[in-house]
C-alpha positions as a Markdown table, in Angstrom:
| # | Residue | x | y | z |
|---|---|---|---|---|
| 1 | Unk | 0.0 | 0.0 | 0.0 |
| 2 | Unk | 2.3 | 2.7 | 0.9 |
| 3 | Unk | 4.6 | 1.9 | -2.2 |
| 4 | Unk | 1.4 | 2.5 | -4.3 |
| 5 | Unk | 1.6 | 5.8 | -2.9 |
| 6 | Unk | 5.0 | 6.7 | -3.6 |
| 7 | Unk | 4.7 | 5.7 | -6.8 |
| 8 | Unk | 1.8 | 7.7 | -7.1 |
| 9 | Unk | 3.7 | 11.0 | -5.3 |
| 10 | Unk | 1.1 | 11.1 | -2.5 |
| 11 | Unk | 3.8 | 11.3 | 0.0 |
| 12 | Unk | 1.7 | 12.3 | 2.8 |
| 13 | Unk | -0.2 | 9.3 | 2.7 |
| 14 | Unk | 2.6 | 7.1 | 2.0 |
| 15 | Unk | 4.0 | 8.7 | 4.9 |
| 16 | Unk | 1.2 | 7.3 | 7.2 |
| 17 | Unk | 1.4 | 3.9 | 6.4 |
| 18 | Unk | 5.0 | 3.5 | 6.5 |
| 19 | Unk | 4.7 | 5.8 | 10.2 |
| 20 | Unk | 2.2 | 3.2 | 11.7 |
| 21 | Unk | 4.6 | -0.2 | 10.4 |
| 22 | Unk | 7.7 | 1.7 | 11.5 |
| 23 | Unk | 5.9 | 2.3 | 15.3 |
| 24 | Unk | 4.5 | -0.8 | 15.0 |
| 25 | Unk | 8.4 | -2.5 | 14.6 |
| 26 | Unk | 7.8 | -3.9 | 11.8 |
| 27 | Unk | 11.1 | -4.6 | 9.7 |
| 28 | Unk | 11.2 | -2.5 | 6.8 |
| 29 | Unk | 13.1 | -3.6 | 3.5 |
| 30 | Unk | 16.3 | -0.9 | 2.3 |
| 31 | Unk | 13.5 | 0.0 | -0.5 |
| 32 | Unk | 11.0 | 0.8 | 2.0 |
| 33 | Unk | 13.4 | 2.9 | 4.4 |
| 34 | Unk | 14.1 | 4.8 | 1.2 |
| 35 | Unk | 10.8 | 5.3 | 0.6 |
| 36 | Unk | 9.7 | 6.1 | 4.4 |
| 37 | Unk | 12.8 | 8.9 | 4.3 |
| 38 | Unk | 12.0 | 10.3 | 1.4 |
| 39 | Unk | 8.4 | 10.8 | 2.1 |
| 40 | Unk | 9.5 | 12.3 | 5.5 |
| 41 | Unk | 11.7 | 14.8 | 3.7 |
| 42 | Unk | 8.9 | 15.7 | 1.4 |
| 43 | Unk | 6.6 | 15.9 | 4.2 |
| 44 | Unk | 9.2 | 18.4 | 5.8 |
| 45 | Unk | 10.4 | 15.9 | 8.6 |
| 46 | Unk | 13.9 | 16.4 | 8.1 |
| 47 | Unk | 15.8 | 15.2 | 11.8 |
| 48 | Unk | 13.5 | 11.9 | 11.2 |
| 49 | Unk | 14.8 | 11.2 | 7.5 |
| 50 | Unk | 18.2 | 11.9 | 8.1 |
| 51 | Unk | 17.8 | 9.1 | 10.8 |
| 52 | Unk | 16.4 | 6.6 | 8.5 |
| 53 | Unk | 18.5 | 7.6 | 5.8 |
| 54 | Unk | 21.7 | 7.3 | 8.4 |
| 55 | Unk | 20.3 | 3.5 | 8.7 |
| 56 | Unk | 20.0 | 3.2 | 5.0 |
| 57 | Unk | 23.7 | 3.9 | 4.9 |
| 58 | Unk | 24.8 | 1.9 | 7.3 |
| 59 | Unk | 23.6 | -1.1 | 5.3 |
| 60 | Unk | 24.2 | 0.3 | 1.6 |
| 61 | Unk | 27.3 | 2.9 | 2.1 |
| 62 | Unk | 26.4 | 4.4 | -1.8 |
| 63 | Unk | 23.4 | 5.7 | -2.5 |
| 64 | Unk | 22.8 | 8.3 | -5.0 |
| 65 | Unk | 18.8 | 9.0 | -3.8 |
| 66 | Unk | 19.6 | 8.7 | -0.4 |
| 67 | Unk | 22.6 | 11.3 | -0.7 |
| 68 | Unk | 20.4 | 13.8 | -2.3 |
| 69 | Unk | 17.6 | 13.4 | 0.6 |
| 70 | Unk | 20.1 | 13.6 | 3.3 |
| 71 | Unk | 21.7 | 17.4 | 1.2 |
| 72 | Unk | 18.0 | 18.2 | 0.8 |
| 73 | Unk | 17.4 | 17.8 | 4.9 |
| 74 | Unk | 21.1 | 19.2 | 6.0 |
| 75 | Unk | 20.4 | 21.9 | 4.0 |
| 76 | Unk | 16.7 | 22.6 | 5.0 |
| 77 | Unk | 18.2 | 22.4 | 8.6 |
| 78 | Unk | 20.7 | 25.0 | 7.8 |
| 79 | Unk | 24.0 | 22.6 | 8.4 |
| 80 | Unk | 25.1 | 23.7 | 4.6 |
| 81 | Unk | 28.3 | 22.4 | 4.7 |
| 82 | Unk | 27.4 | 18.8 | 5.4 |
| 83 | Unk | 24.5 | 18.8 | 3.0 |
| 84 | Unk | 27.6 | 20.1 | 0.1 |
| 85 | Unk | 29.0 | 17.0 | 1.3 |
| 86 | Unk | 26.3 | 14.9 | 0.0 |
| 87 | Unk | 26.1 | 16.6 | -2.9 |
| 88 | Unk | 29.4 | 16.3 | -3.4 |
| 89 | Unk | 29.4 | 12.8 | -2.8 |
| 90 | Unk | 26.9 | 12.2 | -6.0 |
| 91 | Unk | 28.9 | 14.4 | -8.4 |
| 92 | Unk | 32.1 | 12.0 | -7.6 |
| 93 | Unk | 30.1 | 8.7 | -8.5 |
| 94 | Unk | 27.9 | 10.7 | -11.3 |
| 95 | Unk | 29.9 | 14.0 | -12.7 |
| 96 | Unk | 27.0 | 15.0 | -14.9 |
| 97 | Unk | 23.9 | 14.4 | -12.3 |
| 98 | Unk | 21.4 | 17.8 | -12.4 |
| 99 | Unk | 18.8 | 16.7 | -10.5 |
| 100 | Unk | 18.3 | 19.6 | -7.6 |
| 101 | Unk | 21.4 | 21.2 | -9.6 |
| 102 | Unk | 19.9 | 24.6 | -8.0 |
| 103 | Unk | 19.6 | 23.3 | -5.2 |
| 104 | Unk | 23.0 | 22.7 | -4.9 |
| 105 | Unk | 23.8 | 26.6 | -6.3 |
| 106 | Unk | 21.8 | 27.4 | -3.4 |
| 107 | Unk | 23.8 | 25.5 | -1.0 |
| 108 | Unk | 27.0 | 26.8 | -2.2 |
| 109 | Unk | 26.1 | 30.2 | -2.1 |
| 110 | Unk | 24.9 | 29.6 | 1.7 |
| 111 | Unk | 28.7 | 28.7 | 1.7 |
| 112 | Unk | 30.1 | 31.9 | 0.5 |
| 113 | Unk | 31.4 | 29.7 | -2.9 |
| 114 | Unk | 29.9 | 32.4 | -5.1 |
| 115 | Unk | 31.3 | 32.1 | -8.4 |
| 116 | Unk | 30.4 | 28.4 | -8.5 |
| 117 | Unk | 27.4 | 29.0 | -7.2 |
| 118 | Unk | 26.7 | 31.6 | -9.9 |
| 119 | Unk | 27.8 | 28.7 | -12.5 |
| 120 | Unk | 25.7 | 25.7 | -11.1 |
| 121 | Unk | 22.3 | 28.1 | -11.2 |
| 122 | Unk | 22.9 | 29.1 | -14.5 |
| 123 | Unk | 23.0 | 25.4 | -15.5 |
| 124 | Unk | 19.9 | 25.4 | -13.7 |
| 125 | Unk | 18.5 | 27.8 | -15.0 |
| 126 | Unk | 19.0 | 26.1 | -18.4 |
| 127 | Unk | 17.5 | 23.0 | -17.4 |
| 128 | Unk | 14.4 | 24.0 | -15.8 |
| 129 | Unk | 14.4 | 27.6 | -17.1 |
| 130 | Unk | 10.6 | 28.2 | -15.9 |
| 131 | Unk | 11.5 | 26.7 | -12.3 |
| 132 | Unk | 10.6 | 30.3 | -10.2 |
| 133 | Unk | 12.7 | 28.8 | -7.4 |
| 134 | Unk | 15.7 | 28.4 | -8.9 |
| 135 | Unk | 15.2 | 32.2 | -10.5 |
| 136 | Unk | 14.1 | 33.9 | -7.4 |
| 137 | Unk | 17.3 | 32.6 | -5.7 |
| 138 | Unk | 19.8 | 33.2 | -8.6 |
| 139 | Unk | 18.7 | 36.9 | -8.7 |
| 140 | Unk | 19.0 | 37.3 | -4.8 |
| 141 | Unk | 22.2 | 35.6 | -4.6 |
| 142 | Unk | 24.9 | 37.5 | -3.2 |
């Protein structure tokens, strides 16, 4: 049931169901946790899916989808540098991954790295070029 969900992108329902086996103790496959942290992330539950995600990488040390939930969280949380990390971490196993590329501009320019900053949102910006977000932040970067 709650895979139907995330499949679907109805995270806050996945969310519930995976909530209620998790409290219940049931034991949750790697594909689950992934799922169960990344619907926490989306559901803005960030200290609980870096937890899960922490347990996901205890088990599987390389993750790409897991790195970018655990940047997405760090950075949401405001630790910057560790959520570079993770992003870091993706662009060494995949040097051409743009998925949350602006997100990443964003997190470098929370850094002070402003010049690559400037050159990750304008990839951005090419990629998604009617993606407000990535935009609004480019023009109010430092």
């Amino acid at each position: 049931m709650a895979h139907e969900y995330y499949r679907e992108q109805d995270y806050k329902n996945c969310l519930k169901v995976y909530d209620i086996l998790f409290h219940k103790g049931e034991q949750l496959s790697i594909s689950e946790l992934k799922e169960y942290a990344i619907s926490l992330q989306k559901n803005m539950r960030y200290f609980e899916s870096i937890e899960i995600a922490r347990k996901i990488l205890d088990k599987k040390r390389v993750d790409i989808d897991i790195f970018l939930n655990m940047c997405i969280c760090l950075g949401k949380i405001g630790k910057y540098p560790d959520a570079l990390e993770y992003y870091n971490k993706i662009l060494k196993i995949n040097k051409n991954y743009n998925i949350q590329i602006g997100y990443y501009a964003y997190l470098l320019g929370q850094v002070g790295k402003n010049e690559m900053a400037d050159f990750y949102y304008k990839i951005a910006i090419d990629i998604e070029p009617d993606n407000a977000w990535y935009i609004s932040h480019y023009v109010s970067a430092p």
